[in-house]
Amino acid sequence: MEWFLHLQDDVLALVDTPWILLVIFLFTIIDGFFPPIPSESIVIAAAVLSVSGAGAHLGFLILAAAAGAFVGDLIAFHIGRYLPIDKIPVLRGEKAARILEWAERALKSRATVFIMSARFIPVGRVAVNVTAGAVGFPRFFFIVIDVLAAIFWACYSVALGLAFGHVLKDMPLLGVLLGVSGGVVIGLILDFILKRIYARILERRGERAAEAFTNDN
């Protein structure tokens, strides 16, 4: 905890400089595959400070956080695709094994919901993204879902920081609940749309394969 607070204070000391955006971008990348890095709290804190006129423009803050979150998630996805999961230190142990098992089941049932909502759960996010890569989840659909998840997460984190600055100083759990609920709702809608797009692609591939087989015979 002492290390966490010291790191956060060092980062927030840069809030009135352009370096804060680069640091947030880098921290959110690392947080995508190494959860101990406190990227979300730093984004929220930077947004809180913006209420008093300090720090970067909110639009740039959202852009830096979203871009970093997306790159970090994509790295986690490719770690799962090319590296055996049991070689990843943060995903070892009995608890991590249960999280990975949960993530695999979740991806088979409602992938979009869990990729979207897992963005708000530190270890769960890494587990879902790594598992998505490991089980061969289509890269294109992962990118589409995760771009939206990263943007929503960045907007949520900044909005939560603004709320802390103005109204919700004593109700942080309410902000977290609203963020996770919003991710689930958006995920359900995207899941419905992307499943039908993916089914249509598979149907077209099947038609082409059947047509090719007919022509060959």
CSV table of C-alpha atoms in Angstrom, one decimal:
chain,number,residue,atom,x,y,z
A,1,MET,CA,0.0,0.0,0.0
A,2,GLU,CA,2.9,2.4,0.8
A,3,TRP,CA,4.4,1.6,-2.6
A,4,PHE,CA,1.1,2.2,-4.2
A,5,LEU,CA,0.5,5.6,-2.6
A,6,HIS,CA,4.1,6.7,-3.3
A,7,LEU,CA,3.8,5.8,-6.9
A,8,GLN,CA,0.5,7.5,-7.3
A,9,ASP,CA,1.8,10.7,-5.6
A,10,ASP,CA,4.8,10.7,-7.9
A,11,VAL,CA,2.6,10.4,-11.0
A,12,LEU,CA,0.1,13.1,-9.8
A,13,ALA,CA,3.0,15.5,-9.3
A,14,LEU,CA,3.2,15.6,-13.1
A,15,VAL,CA,-0.5,16.5,-13.4
A,16,ASP,CA,0.2,20.1,-14.6
A,17,THR,CA,2.7,18.9,-17.2
A,18,PRO,CA,2.2,17.3,-20.6
A,19,TRP,CA,4.0,14.2,-19.2
A,20,ILE,CA,0.9,13.2,-17.3
A,21,LEU,CA,-0.8,12.0,-20.5
A,22,LEU,CA,2.3,9.9,-21.5
A,23,VAL,CA,2.4,8.3,-18.0
A,24,ILE,CA,-1.3,7.5,-18.0
A,25,PHE,CA,-0.9,5.9,-21.5
A,26,LEU,CA,2.0,3.8,-20.4
A,27,PHE,CA,0.4,2.8,-17.0
A,28,THR,CA,-2.8,1.7,-18.7
A,29,ILE,CA,-0.8,-0.4,-21.1
A,30,ILE,CA,1.1,-2.2,-18.4
A,31,ASP,CA,-2.1,-2.6,-16.3
A,32,GLY,CA,-3.6,-4.5,-19.2
A,33,PHE,CA,-1.3,-7.5,-18.4
A,34,PHE,CA,0.1,-6.6,-14.9
A,35,PRO,CA,-2.8,-5.6,-12.6
A,36,PRO,CA,-0.7,-4.2,-9.7
A,37,ILE,CA,-0.1,-1.0,-11.7
A,38,PRO,CA,-2.8,1.5,-10.4
A,39,SER,CA,-3.9,2.9,-13.8
A,40,GLU,CA,-7.6,3.4,-13.0
A,41,SER,CA,-7.0,5.2,-9.7
A,42,ILE,CA,-4.5,7.5,-11.4
A,43,VAL,CA,-7.0,8.4,-14.2
A,44,ILE,CA,-9.7,9.0,-11.7
A,45,ALA,CA,-7.4,11.2,-9.5
A,46,ALA,CA,-6.3,13.2,-12.6
A,47,ALA,CA,-9.9,13.8,-13.4
A,48,VAL,CA,-10.6,14.9,-9.8
A,49,LEU,CA,-7.8,17.4,-10.0
A,50,SER,CA,-9.2,18.7,-13.3
A,51,VAL,CA,-12.2,20.0,-11.4
A,52,SER,CA,-10.0,22.6,-9.8
A,53,GLY,CA,-8.5,23.6,-13.1
A,54,ALA,CA,-5.3,21.5,-12.9
A,55,GLY,CA,-4.1,18.8,-15.3
A,56,ALA,CA,-4.8,17.9,-18.9
A,57,HIS,CA,-7.9,18.6,-21.0
A,58,LEU,CA,-10.5,15.9,-20.3
A,59,GLY,CA,-10.6,14.9,-23.9
A,60,PHE,CA,-6.9,14.1,-24.0
A,61,LEU,CA,-7.2,12.4,-20.7
A,62,ILE,CA,-9.9,10.0,-22.1
A,63,LEU,CA,-7.9,9.5,-25.3
A,64,ALA,CA,-4.7,8.6,-23.4
A,65,ALA,CA,-6.5,6.2,-21.0
A,66,ALA,CA,-8.5,4.5,-23.7
A,67,ALA,CA,-5.6,4.1,-26.1
A,68,GLY,CA,-3.4,2.6,-23.3
A,69,ALA,CA,-6.2,0.3,-22.1
A,70,PHE,CA,-6.7,-1.0,-25.6
A,71,VAL,CA,-3.0,-1.7,-26.3
A,72,GLY,CA,-2.6,-3.4,-22.9
A,73,ASP,CA,-5.6,-5.6,-23.5
A,74,LEU,CA,-4.3,-6.5,-26.9
A,75,ILE,CA,-1.0,-7.5,-25.4
A,76,ALA,CA,-2.8,-9.7,-22.9
A,77,PHE,CA,-4.7,-11.3,-25.8
A,78,HIS,CA,-1.5,-12.1,-27.7
A,79,ILE,CA,0.2,-13.4,-24.5
A,80,GLY,CA,-2.7,-15.9,-24.2
A,81,ARG,CA,-2.4,-16.8,-27.9
A,82,TYR,CA,1.4,-17.4,-28.0
A,83,LEU,CA,2.5,-18.1,-24.4
A,84,PRO,CA,1.3,-21.1,-22.2
A,85,ILE,CA,-0.9,-19.7,-19.5
A,86,ASP,CA,0.9,-21.6,-16.7
A,87,LYS,CA,4.1,-19.6,-17.6
A,88,ILE,CA,2.4,-16.3,-16.6
A,89,PRO,CA,3.3,-15.5,-12.9
A,90,VAL,CA,0.2,-13.4,-12.2
A,91,LEU,CA,-2.1,-16.2,-13.4
A,92,ARG,CA,-0.5,-19.0,-11.3
A,93,GLY,CA,-2.1,-20.6,-8.2
A,94,GLU,CA,-5.4,-22.1,-7.3
A,95,LYS,CA,-7.3,-18.8,-7.2
A,96,ALA,CA,-6.0,-17.8,-10.7
A,97,ALA,CA,-6.9,-21.3,-12.0
A,98,ARG,CA,-10.5,-20.7,-10.9
A,99,ILE,CA,-10.6,-17.3,-12.5
A,100,LEU,CA,-9.3,-18.7,-15.8
A,101,GLU,CA,-11.9,-21.5,-15.7
A,102,TRP,CA,-14.6,-18.9,-15.1
A,103,ALA,CA,-13.2,-16.7,-18.0
A,104,GLU,CA,-13.2,-19.6,-20.4
A,105,ARG,CA,-16.9,-20.5,-19.6
A,106,ALA,CA,-17.8,-16.9,-19.9
A,107,LEU,CA,-16.3,-16.5,-23.3
A,108,LYS,CA,-18.2,-19.5,-24.6
A,109,SER,CA,-21.5,-18.2,-23.4
A,110,ARG,CA,-21.5,-14.4,-23.8
A,111,ALA,CA,-18.1,-13.2,-24.9
A,112,THR,CA,-19.0,-9.6,-25.5
A,113,VAL,CA,-20.6,-9.1,-22.1
A,114,PHE,CA,-17.6,-10.5,-20.2
A,115,ILE,CA,-14.9,-8.7,-22.3
A,116,MET,CA,-16.8,-5.4,-21.7
A,117,SER,CA,-17.6,-5.9,-18.0
A,118,ALA,CA,-14.2,-7.6,-17.2
A,119,ARG,CA,-12.5,-4.2,-18.1
A,120,PHE,CA,-13.6,-3.1,-14.6
A,121,ILE,CA,-12.2,-6.1,-12.7
A,122,PRO,CA,-8.3,-6.0,-12.5
A,123,VAL,CA,-7.3,-9.7,-12.4
A,124,GLY,CA,-10.6,-10.7,-14.2
A,125,ARG,CA,-9.7,-8.4,-17.1
A,126,VAL,CA,-6.3,-10.0,-17.6
A,127,ALA,CA,-7.8,-13.5,-17.2
A,128,VAL,CA,-10.6,-12.9,-19.8
A,129,ASN,CA,-8.2,-11.3,-22.3
A,130,VAL,CA,-5.5,-13.9,-21.9
A,131,THR,CA,-8.1,-16.7,-22.1
A,132,ALA,CA,-9.6,-15.2,-25.2
A,133,GLY,CA,-6.3,-15.4,-26.9
A,134,ALA,CA,-5.6,-18.9,-25.6
A,135,VAL,CA,-8.9,-20.4,-26.8
A,136,GLY,CA,-8.7,-18.9,-30.3
A,137,PHE,CA,-11.3,-16.2,-29.9
A,138,PRO,CA,-11.5,-14.3,-33.3
A,139,ARG,CA,-8.9,-11.4,-33.2
A,140,PHE,CA,-11.1,-9.1,-35.2
A,141,PHE,CA,-14.1,-9.4,-32.9
A,142,PHE,CA,-11.9,-9.1,-29.8
A,143,ILE,CA,-10.5,-5.8,-31.3
A,144,VAL,CA,-14.0,-4.5,-32.0
A,145,ILE,CA,-15.3,-5.3,-28.6
A,146,ASP,CA,-12.2,-4.1,-26.8
A,147,VAL,CA,-12.0,-0.8,-28.5
A,148,LEU,CA,-15.5,0.0,-27.3
A,149,ALA,CA,-14.7,-1.5,-23.8
A,150,ALA,CA,-11.5,0.7,-23.6
A,151,ILE,CA,-13.4,3.9,-24.6
A,152,PHE,CA,-16.2,3.1,-22.2
A,153,TRP,CA,-13.8,2.4,-19.3
A,154,ALA,CA,-11.8,5.6,-20.0
A,155,CYS,CA,-15.0,7.7,-20.1
A,156,TYR,CA,-16.3,5.9,-16.9
A,157,SER,CA,-13.0,6.5,-15.0
A,158,VAL,CA,-12.9,10.2,-16.0
A,159,ALA,CA,-16.7,10.7,-15.2
A,160,LEU,CA,-16.2,9.0,-11.8
A,161,GLY,CA,-13.3,11.3,-11.1
A,162,LEU,CA,-15.5,14.3,-12.0
A,163,ALA,CA,-18.2,12.9,-9.8
A,164,PHE,CA,-15.7,12.6,-6.9
A,165,GLY,CA,-14.7,16.2,-7.5
A,166,HIS,CA,-18.3,17.5,-7.5
A,167,VAL,CA,-20.8,15.2,-5.8
A,168,LEU,CA,-19.9,11.6,-5.0
A,169,LYS,CA,-17.0,12.2,-2.6
A,170,ASP,CA,-18.6,9.8,0.0
A,171,MET,CA,-20.1,7.3,-2.4
A,172,PRO,CA,-17.4,5.6,-4.5
A,173,LEU,CA,-19.1,2.2,-4.6
A,174,LEU,CA,-22.1,3.8,-6.4
A,175,GLY,CA,-19.8,5.0,-9.2
A,176,VAL,CA,-18.2,1.5,-9.5
A,177,LEU,CA,-21.7,-0.1,-9.6
A,178,LEU,CA,-22.8,2.2,-12.3
A,179,GLY,CA,-19.7,1.6,-14.4
A,180,VAL,CA,-19.9,-2.2,-14.2
A,181,SER,CA,-23.7,-2.1,-14.9
A,182,GLY,CA,-23.1,0.1,-17.9
A,183,GLY,CA,-20.5,-2.3,-19.2
A,184,VAL,CA,-22.8,-5.2,-18.9
A,185,VAL,CA,-25.7,-3.5,-20.7
A,186,ILE,CA,-23.5,-2.3,-23.6
A,187,GLY,CA,-22.0,-5.8,-23.7
A,188,LEU,CA,-25.4,-7.4,-24.0
A,189,ILE,CA,-26.3,-5.2,-27.0
A,190,LEU,CA,-23.0,-5.7,-28.7
A,191,ASP,CA,-23.2,-9.5,-28.1
A,192,PHE,CA,-26.5,-9.6,-29.9
A,193,ILE,CA,-25.2,-7.7,-32.9
A,194,LEU,CA,-21.8,-9.3,-33.2
A,195,LYS,CA,-23.1,-12.8,-32.8
A,196,ARG,CA,-25.3,-12.3,-35.8
A,197,ILE,CA,-22.5,-10.8,-37.8
A,198,TYR,CA,-20.2,-13.7,-37.0
A,199,ALA,CA,-22.9,-16.2,-37.8
A,200,ARG,CA,-23.5,-14.5,-41.1
A,201,ILE,CA,-19.7,-14.7,-41.9
A,202,LEU,CA,-19.7,-18.4,-41.0
A,203,GLU,CA,-22.8,-18.9,-43.2
A,204,ARG,CA,-21.1,-17.3,-46.1
A,205,ARG,CA,-18.0,-19.3,-45.6
A,206,GLY,CA,-20.1,-22.4,-45.6
A,207,GLU,CA,-21.8,-21.4,-48.8
A,208,ARG,CA,-18.5,-20.8,-50.5
A,209,ALA,CA,-17.1,-24.1,-49.3
A,210,ALA,CA,-20.2,-25.9,-50.6
A,211,GLU,CA,-20.1,-24.1,-53.9
A,212,ALA,CA,-16.4,-24.9,-54.3
A,213,PHE,CA,-17.1,-28.6,-53.5
A,214,THR,CA,-19.9,-28.7,-56.0
A,215,ASN,CA,-17.7,-27.1,-58.7
A,216,ASP,CA,-14.9,-29.6,-58.0
A,217,ASN,CA,-17.3,-32.5,-58.5
